[in-house]
Short mmCIF file of C-alpha atoms in Angstrom, two decimals:
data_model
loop_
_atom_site.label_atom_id
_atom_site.label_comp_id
_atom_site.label_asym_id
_atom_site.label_seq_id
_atom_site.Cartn_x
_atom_site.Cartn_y
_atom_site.Cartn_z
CA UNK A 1 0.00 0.00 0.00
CA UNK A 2 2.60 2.65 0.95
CA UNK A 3 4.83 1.55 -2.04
CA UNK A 4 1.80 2.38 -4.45
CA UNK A 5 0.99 5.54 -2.18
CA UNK A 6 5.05 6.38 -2.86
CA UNK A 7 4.17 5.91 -6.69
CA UNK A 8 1.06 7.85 -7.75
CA UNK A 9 3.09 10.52 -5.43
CA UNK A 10 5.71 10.52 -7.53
CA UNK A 11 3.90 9.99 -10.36
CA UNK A 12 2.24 13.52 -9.06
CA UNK A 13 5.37 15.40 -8.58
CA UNK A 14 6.98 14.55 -12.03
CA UNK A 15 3.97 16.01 -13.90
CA UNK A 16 3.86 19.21 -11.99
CA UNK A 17 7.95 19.31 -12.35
CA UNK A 18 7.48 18.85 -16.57
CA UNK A 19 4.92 21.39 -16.64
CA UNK A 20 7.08 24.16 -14.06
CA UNK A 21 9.62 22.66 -16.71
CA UNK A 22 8.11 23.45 -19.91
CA UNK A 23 7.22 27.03 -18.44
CA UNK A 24 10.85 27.61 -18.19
CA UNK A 25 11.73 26.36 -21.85
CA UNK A 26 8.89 26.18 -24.41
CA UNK A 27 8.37 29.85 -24.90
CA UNK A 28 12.09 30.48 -25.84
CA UNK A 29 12.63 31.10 -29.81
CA UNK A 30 9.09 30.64 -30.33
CA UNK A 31 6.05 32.33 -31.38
CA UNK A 32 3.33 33.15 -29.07
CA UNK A 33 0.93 30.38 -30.86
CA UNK A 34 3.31 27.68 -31.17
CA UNK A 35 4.33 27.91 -27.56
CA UNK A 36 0.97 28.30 -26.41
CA UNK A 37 -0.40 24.75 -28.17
CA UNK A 38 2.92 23.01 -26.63
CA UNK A 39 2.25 24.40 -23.32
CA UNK A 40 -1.75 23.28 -23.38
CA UNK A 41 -0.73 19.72 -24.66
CA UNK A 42 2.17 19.40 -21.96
CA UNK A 43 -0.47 20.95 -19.49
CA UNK A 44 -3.11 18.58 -19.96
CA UNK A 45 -0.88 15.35 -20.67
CA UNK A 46 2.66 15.75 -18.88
CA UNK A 47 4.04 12.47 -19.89
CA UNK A 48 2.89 12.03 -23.27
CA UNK A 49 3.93 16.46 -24.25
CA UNK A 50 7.15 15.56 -23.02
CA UNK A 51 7.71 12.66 -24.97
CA UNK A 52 6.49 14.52 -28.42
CA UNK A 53 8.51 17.34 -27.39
CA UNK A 54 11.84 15.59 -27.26
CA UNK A 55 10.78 14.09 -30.27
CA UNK A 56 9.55 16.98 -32.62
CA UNK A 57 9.58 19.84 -30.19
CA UNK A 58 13.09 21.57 -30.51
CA UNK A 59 13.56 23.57 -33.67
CA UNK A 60 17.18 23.70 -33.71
CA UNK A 61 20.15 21.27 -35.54
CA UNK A 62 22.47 19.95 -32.78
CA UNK A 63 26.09 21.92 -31.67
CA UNK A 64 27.71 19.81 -34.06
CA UNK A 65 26.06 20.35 -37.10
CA UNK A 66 25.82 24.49 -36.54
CA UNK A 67 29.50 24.10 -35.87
CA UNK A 68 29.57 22.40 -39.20
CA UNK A 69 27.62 25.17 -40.92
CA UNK A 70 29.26 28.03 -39.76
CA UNK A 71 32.33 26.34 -41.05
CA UNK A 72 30.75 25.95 -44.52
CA UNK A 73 29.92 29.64 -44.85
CA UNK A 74 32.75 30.63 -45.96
CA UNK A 75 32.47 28.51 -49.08
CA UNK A 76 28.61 30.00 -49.66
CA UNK A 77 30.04 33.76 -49.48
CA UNK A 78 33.20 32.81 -51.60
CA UNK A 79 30.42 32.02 -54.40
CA UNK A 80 28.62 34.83 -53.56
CA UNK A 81 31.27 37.30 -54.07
CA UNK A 82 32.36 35.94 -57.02
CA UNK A 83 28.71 36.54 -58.55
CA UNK A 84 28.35 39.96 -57.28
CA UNK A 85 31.78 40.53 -58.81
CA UNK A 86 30.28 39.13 -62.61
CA UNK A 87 27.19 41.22 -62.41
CA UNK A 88 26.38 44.66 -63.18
CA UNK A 89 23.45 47.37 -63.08
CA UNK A 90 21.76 47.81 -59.12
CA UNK A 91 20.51 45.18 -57.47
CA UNK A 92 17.37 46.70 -55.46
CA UNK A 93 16.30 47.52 -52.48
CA UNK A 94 14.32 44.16 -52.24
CA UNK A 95 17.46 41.83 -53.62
CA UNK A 96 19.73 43.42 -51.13
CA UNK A 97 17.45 42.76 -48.24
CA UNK A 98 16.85 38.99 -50.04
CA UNK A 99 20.96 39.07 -49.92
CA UNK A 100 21.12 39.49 -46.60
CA UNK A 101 18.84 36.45 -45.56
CA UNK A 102 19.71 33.71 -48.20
CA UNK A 103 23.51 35.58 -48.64
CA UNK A 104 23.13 35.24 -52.27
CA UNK A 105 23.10 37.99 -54.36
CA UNK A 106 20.70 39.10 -57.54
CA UNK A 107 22.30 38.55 -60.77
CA UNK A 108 21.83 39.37 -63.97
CA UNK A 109 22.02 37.45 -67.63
CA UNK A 110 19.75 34.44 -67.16
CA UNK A 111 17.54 32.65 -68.85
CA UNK A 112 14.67 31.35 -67.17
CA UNK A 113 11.44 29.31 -68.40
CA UNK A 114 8.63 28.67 -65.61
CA UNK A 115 7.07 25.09 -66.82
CA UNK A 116 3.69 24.45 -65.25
CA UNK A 117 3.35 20.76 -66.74
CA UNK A 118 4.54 17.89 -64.76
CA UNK A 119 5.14 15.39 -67.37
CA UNK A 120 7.15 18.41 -69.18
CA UNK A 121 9.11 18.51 -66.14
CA UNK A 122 10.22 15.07 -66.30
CA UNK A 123 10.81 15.10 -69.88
CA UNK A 124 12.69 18.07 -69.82
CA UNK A 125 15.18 16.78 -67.06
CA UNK A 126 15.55 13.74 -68.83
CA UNK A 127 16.35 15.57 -71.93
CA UNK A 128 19.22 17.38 -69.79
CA UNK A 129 20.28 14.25 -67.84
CA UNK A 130 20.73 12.40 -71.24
CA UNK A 131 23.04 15.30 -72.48
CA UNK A 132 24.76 15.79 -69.32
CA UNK A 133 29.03 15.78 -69.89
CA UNK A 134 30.72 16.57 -66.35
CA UNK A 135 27.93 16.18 -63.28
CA UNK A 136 24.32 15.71 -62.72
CA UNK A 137 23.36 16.90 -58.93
CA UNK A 138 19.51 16.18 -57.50
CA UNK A 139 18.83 17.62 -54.24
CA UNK A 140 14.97 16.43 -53.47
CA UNK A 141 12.31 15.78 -50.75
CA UNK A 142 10.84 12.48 -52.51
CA UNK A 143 12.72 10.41 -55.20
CA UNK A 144 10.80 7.17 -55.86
CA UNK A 145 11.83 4.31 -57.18
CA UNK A 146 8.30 3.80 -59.09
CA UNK A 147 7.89 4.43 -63.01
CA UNK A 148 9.25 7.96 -62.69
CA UNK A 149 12.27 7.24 -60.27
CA UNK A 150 12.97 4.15 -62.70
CA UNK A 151 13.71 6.12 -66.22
CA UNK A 152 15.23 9.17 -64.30
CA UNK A 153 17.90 6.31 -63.26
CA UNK A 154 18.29 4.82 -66.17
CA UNK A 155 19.41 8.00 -67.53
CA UNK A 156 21.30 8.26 -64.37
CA UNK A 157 22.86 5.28 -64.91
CA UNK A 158 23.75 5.70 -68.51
CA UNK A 159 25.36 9.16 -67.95
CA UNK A 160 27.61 7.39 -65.01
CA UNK A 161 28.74 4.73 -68.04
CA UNK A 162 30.19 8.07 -69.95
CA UNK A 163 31.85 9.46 -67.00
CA UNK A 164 29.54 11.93 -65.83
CA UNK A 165 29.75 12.25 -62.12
CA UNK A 166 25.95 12.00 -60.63
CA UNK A 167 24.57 12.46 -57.13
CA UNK A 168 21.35 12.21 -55.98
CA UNK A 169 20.31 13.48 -52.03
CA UNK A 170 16.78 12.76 -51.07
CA UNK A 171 15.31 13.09 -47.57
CA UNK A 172 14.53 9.90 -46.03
CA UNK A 173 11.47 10.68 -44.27
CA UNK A 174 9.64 12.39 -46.80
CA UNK A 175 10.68 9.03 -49.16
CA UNK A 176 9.94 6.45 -46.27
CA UNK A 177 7.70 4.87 -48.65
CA UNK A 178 10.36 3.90 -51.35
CA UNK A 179 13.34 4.41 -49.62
CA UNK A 180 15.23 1.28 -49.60
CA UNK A 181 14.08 0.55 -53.27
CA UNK A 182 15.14 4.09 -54.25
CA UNK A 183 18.71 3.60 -52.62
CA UNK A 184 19.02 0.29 -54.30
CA UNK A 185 17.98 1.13 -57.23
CA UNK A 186 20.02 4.69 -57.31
CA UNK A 187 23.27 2.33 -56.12
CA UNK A 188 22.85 -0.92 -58.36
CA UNK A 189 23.48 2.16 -61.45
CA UNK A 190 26.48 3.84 -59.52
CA UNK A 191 25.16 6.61 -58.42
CA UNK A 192 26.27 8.53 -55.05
CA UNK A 193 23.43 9.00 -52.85
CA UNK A 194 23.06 10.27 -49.75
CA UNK A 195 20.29 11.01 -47.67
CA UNK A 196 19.82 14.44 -46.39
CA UNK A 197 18.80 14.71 -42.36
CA UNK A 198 19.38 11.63 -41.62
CA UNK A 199 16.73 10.40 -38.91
CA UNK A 200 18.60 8.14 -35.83
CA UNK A 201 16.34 7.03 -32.90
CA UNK A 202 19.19 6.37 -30.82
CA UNK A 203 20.71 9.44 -29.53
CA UNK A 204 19.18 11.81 -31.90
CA UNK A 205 20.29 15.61 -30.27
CA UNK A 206 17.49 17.57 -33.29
CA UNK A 207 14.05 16.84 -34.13
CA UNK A 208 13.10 14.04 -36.93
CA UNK A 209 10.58 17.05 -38.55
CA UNK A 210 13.15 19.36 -39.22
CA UNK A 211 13.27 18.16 -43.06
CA UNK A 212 15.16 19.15 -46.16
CA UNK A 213 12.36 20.14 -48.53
CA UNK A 214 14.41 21.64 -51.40
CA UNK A 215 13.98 20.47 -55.26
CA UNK A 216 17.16 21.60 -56.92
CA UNK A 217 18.78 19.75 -59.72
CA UNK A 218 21.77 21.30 -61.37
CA UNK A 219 23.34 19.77 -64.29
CA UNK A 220 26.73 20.55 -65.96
CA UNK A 221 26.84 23.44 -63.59
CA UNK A 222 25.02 25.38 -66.34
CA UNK A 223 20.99 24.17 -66.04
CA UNK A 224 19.24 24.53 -63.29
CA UNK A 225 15.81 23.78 -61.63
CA UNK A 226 14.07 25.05 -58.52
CA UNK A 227 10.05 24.74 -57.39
CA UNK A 228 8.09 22.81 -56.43
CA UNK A 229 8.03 18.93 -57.90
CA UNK A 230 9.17 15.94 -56.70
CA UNK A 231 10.77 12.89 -58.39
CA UNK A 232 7.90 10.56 -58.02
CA UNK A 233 4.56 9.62 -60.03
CA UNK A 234 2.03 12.52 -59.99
CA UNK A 235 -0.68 10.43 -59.11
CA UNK A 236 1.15 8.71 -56.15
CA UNK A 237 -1.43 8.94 -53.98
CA UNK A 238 -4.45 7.45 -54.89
CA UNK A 239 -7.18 9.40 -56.02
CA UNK A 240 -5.17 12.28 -56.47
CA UNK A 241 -3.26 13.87 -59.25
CA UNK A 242 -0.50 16.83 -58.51
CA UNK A 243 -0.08 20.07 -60.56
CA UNK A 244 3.62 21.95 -60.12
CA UNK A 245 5.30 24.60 -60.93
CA UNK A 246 9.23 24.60 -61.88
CA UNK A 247 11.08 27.07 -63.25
CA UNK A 248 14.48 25.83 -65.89
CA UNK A 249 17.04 28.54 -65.63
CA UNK A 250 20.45 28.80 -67.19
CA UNK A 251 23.16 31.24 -66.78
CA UNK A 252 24.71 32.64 -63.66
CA UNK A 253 22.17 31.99 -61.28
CA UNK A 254 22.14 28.29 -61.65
CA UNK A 255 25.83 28.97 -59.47
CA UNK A 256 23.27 30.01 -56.38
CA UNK A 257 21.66 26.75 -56.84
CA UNK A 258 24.76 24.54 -57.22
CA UNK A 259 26.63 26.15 -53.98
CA UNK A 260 23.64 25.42 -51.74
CA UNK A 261 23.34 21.11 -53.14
CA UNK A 262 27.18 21.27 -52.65
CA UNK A 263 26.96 22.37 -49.04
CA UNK A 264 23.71 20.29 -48.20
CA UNK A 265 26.11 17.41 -50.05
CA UNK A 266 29.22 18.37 -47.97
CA UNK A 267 27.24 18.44 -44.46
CA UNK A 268 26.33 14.97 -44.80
CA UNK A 269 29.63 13.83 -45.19
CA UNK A 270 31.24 12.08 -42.19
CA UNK A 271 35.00 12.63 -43.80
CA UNK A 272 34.19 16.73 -43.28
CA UNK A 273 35.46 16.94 -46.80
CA UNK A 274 35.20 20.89 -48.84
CA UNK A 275 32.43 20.87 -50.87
CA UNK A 276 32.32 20.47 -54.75
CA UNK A 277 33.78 23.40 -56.47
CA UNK A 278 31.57 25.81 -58.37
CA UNK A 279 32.02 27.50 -61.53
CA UNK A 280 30.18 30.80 -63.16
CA UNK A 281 28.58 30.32 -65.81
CA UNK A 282 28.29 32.56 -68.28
CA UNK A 283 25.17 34.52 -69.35
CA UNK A 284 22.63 33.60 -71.21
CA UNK A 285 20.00 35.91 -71.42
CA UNK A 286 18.61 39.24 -69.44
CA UNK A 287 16.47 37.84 -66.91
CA UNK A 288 17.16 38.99 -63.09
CA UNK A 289 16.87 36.21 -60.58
CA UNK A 290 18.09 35.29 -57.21
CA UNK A 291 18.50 32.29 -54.50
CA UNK A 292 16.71 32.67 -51.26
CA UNK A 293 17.23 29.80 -49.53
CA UNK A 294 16.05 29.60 -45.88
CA UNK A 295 16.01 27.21 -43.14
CA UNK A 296 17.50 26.50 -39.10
CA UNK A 297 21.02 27.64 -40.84
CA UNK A 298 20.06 30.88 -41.31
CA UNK A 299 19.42 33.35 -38.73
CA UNK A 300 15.52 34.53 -39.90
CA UNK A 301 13.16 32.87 -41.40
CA UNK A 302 14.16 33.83 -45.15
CA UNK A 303 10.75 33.38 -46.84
CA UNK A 304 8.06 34.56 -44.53
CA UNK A 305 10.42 37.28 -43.85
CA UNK A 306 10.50 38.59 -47.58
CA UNK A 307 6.90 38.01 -48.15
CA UNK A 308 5.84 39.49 -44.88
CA UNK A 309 7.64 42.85 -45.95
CA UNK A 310 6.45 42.51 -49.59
CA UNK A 311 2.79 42.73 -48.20
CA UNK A 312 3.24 45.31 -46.49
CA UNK A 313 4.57 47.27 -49.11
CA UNK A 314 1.85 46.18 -51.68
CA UNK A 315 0.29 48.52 -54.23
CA UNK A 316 -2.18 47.10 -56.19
CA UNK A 317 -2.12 43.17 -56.48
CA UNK A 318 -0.85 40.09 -54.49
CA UNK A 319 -1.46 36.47 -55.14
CA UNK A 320 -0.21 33.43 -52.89
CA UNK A 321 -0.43 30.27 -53.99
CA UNK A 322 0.00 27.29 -51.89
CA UNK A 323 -1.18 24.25 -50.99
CA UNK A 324 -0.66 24.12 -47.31
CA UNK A 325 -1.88 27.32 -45.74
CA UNK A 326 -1.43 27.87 -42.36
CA UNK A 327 0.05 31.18 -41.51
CA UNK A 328 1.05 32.87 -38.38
CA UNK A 329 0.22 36.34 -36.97
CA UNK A 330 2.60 38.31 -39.35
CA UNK A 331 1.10 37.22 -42.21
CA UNK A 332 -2.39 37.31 -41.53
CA UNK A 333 -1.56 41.14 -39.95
CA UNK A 334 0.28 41.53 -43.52
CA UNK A 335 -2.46 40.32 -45.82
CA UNK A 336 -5.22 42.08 -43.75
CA UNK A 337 -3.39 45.36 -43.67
CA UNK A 338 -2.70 45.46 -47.52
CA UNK A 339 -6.84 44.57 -47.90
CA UNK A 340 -7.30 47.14 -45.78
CA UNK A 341 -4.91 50.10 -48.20
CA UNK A 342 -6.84 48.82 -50.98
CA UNK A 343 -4.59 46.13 -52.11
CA UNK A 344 -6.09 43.19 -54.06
CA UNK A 345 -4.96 39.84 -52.04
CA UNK A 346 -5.81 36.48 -54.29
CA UNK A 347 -5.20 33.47 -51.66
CA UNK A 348 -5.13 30.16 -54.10
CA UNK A 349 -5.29 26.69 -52.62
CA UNK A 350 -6.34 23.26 -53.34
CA UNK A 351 -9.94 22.15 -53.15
CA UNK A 352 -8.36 18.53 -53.49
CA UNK A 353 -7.00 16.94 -49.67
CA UNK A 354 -4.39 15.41 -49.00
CA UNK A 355 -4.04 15.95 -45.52
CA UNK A 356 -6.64 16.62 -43.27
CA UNK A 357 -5.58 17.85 -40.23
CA UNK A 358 -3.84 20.31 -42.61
CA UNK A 359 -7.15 20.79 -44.59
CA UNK A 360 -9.48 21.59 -41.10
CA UNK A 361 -6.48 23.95 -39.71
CA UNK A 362 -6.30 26.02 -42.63
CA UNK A 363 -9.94 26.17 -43.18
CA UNK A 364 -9.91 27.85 -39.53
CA UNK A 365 -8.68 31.01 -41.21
CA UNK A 366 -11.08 31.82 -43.98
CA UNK A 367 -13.24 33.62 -42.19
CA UNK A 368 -11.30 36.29 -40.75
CA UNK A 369 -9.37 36.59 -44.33
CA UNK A 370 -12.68 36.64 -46.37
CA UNK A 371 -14.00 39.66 -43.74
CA UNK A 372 -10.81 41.31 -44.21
CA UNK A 373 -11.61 41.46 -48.24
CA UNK A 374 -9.17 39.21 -49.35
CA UNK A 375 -10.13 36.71 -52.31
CA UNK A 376 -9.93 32.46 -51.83
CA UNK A 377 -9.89 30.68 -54.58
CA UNK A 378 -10.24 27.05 -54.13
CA UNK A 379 -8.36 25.07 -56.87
CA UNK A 380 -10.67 22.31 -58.51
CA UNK A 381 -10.02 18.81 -59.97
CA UNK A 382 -5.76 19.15 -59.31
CA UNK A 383 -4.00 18.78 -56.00
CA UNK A 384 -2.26 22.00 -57.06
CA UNK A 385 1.30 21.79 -55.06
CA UNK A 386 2.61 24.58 -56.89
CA UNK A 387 4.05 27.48 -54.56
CA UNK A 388 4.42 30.88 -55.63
CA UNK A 389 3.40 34.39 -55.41
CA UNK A 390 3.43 37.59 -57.11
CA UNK A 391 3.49 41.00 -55.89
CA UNK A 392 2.34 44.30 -57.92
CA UNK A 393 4.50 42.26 -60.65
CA UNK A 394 7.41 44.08 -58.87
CA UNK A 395 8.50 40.34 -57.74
CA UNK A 396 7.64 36.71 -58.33
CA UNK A 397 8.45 34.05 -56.13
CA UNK A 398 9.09 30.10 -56.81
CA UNK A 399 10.31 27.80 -55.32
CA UNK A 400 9.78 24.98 -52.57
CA UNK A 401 8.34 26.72 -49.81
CA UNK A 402 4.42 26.62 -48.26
CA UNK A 403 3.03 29.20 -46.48
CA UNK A 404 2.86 27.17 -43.06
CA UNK A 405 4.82 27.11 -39.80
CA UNK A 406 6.74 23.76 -41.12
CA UNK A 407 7.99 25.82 -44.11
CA UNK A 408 8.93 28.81 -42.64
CA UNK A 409 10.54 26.93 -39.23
CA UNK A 410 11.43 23.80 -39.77
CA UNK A 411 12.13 23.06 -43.15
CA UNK A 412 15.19 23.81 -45.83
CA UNK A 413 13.90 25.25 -48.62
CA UNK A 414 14.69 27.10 -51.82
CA UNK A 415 12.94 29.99 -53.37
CA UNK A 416 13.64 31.83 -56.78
CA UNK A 417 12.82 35.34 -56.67
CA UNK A 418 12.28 36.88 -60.60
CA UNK A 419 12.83 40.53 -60.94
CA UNK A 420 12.36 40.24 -65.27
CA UNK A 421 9.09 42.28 -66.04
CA UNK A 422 8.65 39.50 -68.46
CA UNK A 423 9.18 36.06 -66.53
CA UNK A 424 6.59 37.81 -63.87
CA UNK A 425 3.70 38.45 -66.18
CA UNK A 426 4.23 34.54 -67.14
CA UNK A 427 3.97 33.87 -63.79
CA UNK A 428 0.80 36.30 -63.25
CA UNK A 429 -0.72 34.49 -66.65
CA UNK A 430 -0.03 31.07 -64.86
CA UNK A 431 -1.62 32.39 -61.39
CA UNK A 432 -4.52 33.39 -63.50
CA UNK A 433 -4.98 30.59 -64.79
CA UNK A 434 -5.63 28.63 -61.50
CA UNK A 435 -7.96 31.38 -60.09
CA UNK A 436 -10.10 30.37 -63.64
CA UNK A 437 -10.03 26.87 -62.92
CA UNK A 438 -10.79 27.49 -59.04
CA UNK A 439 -14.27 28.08 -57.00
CA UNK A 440 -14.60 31.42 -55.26
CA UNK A 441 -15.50 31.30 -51.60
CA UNK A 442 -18.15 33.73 -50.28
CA UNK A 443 -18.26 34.91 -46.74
CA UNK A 444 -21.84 34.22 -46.65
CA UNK A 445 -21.79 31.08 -47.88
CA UNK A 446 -18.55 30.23 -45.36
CA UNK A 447 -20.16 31.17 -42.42
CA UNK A 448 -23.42 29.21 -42.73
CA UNK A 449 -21.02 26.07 -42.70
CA UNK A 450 -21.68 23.24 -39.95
CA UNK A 451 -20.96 23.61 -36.84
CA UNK A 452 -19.58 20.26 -36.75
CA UNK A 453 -16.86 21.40 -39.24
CA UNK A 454 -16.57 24.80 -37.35
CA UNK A 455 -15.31 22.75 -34.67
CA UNK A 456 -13.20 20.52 -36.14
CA UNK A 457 -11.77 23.47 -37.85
CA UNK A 458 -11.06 25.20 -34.46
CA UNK A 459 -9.25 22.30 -33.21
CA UNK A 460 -7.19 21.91 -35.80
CA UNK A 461 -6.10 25.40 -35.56
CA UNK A 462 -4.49 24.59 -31.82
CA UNK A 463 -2.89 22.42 -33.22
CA UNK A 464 -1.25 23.96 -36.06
CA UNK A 465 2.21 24.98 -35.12
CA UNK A 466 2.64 21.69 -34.44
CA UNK A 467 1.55 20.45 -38.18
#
């Protein structure tokens, strides 16, 4: 009796010491509603908050790897001066202040095609692999070893016969489903793969959510792609079909994109080797375009932080698109406050779900958006994955990131800004385009939804800086 007595008091104590402990800790580095849903979970369940938190509750890489960052700067801003060096005319207010969050610079003399057609995608890179002479680098969230994984290795394999040094990085969590057949297959043909955040359940020191969600293939050092598609099937899960958007670039840009797959190649190398050299290339065209990549290695959240103080200095028209919309209290203030000057704010997501915890949380914020006079525009027939945005066709954005916590937080990603007049207004045309194909969603009609859902909805939202 006094031994169980002695056990439910202990039992007692330790809950009341994790939640005095999670007081002391959660809040740091963290915004108000992300701390707030880990403190109410930790609150209400000690044991089982703690256990989530040490799993997927610290948003930080450990000592070792920002040791191993800072040491790979150096190599980022060697490449970065030597582009700043090879281009002329001024940058821009908005490229320096890009500059100083991804470090790399605006440059001039590219040539850049946006390709909203998935099967284009993968014929194009084929194309490229096929004619590939020195290297052929993939940096990716999901490579597959299905019927689209398959004939991107066989050209893989084919281009290691002539010589042509290829690696492929893919992250192993978001290609648990084919991973072991993807690094079989991507080995039998002599390719180097690695896998990019490794995930170890034995004394793992960073949390297994912190993912890299970049698509960046360079090849020859002089083509380059960045945005949002995957290697895999675009009907990989069932019932529903994925529409991207990529953009093909050549010139020097495509130097940004190589420097960033040589350092995310370099930090997963146990030997602590220099990363891949990178070469210039030379112009191509008169498109202005720059890298922003973001993620735990830099020290602001790159993306939201651009788009945040885009918004607010919004004229006439903004459009997000994105499939996974759940935004904090900066960007909701942003998009609000531009409705409010006058500013025309298109919101474009997917009608189609593939996640619904995702779906119910970012229903949760239509309301207050659709009072505030912004436009949603729910995609039909398409799971439309693409992410980009336009702003007064001042800027376009594409690249990798969602507008969501996990995006702007957790993951590494890679964004494209476009500065070309041109290369924007096919970007605007391509935006359009969805908002056609997309229903409308009144505020009337919104608000007369079920309760049931209004509820689900609302408990979704608590959780979402956990999603």
């Amino acid at each position: 009796m006094t031994a169980h007595i002695t056990f439910e008091t202990l039992w007692y104590a330790s809950e009341w010491l994790i939640r005095f402990g999670a007081l002391a800790t959660v809040p740091l580095r963290r915004s108000p509603s992300a701390a707030a849903s880990w403190l109410l979970l930790i609150f209400f369940f000690p044991a089982l908050g703690l256990l989530l938190y040490l799993f997927i509750g610290r948003p930080q890489f450990p000592v070792a790897r920002q040791k191993r960052a800072r040491e790979l700067r150096a190599f980022q801003l060697d490449v970065a001066e030597r582009l700043e060096n090879g281009s002329s005319g001024d940058r821009g207010e908005t490229a320096d202040f890009a500059q100083k969050l991804g470090r790399m610079p605006c440059v001039d003399g590219n040539s850049i095609e946006l390709i909203d057609d998935y099967d284009k995608v993968v014929e194009r890179l084929l194309a490229d692999i096929h004619s590939a002479e020195h290297t052929v680098d993939l940096l990716v969230y999901i490579f597959a070893d299905d019927a689209v994984g398959k004939c991107i290795t066989v050209e893989l394999c084919e281009a290691v016969q002539r010589g042509v040094r290829c690696r492929v990085m893919f992250d192993p969590v978001g290609s648990h489903r084919w991973r072991r057949g993807t690094l079989r297959l991507l080995r039998d043909a002599g390719v180097e793969t690695r896998e990019a955040l490794p995930v170890h359940l034995i004394l793992r020191r960073t949390r297994a959510d912190m993912r890299n969600h970049r698509k960046l293939f360079v090849i020859d050092g002089l083509i380059g792609y960045a945005g949002s598609q995957n290697l895999v099937a675009k009907d990989f899960r069932p019932g529903v079909v994925n529409r991207e958007l990529v953009a093909r670039m050549s010139g020097p840009i495509v130097a940004s994109l190589a420097s960033t797959i040589s350092i995310d190649w370099a930090m997963e190398a146990f030997d602590r080797r220099d990363p891949s050299p990178v070469a210039i290339p030379a112009m191509s065209g008169g498109v202005r375009a720059q890298l922003l990549p973001s993620g735990a290695d830099y020290p602001l959240e790159g993306f939201e932080t651009l788009l945040v103080w885009q918004l607010h200095r919004a004229r006439q028209r903004a459009v997000l698109v994105t499939p996974y919309f759940i935004p904090d209290e900066s960007i909701i203030g942003a998009m609000c406050s531009a409705a409010a000057r006058g500013v025309t704010i298109d919101l474009v997501v997917s009608s189609v779900v593939d996640q619904s915890i995702v779906h119910l949380a970012q229903c949760s914020y239509f309301e207050q958006l659709l009072a505030a006079g912004i436009r949603i525009h729910l995609y039909r027939e398409f799971l439309l994955h693409a992410k980009n945005a336009s702003i007064d066709k001042d800027i376009g954005i594409v690249g990798s990131s969602n507008v969501d916590f996990r995006s702007f937080q957790l993951n590494e990603e890679a964004s494209i800004l476009l500065y070309d007049r041109s290369v924007i207004d096919r970007l605007v045309e391509i935006q359009d385009g969805y908002i056609l194909a997309s229903d409308p969603v009144a505020l009337d009609a919104w608000r007369s939804r079920p309760r049931l859902k209004r509820l689900s909805e609302n408990i979704a939202r608590i959780m979402s800086p956990l999603l």
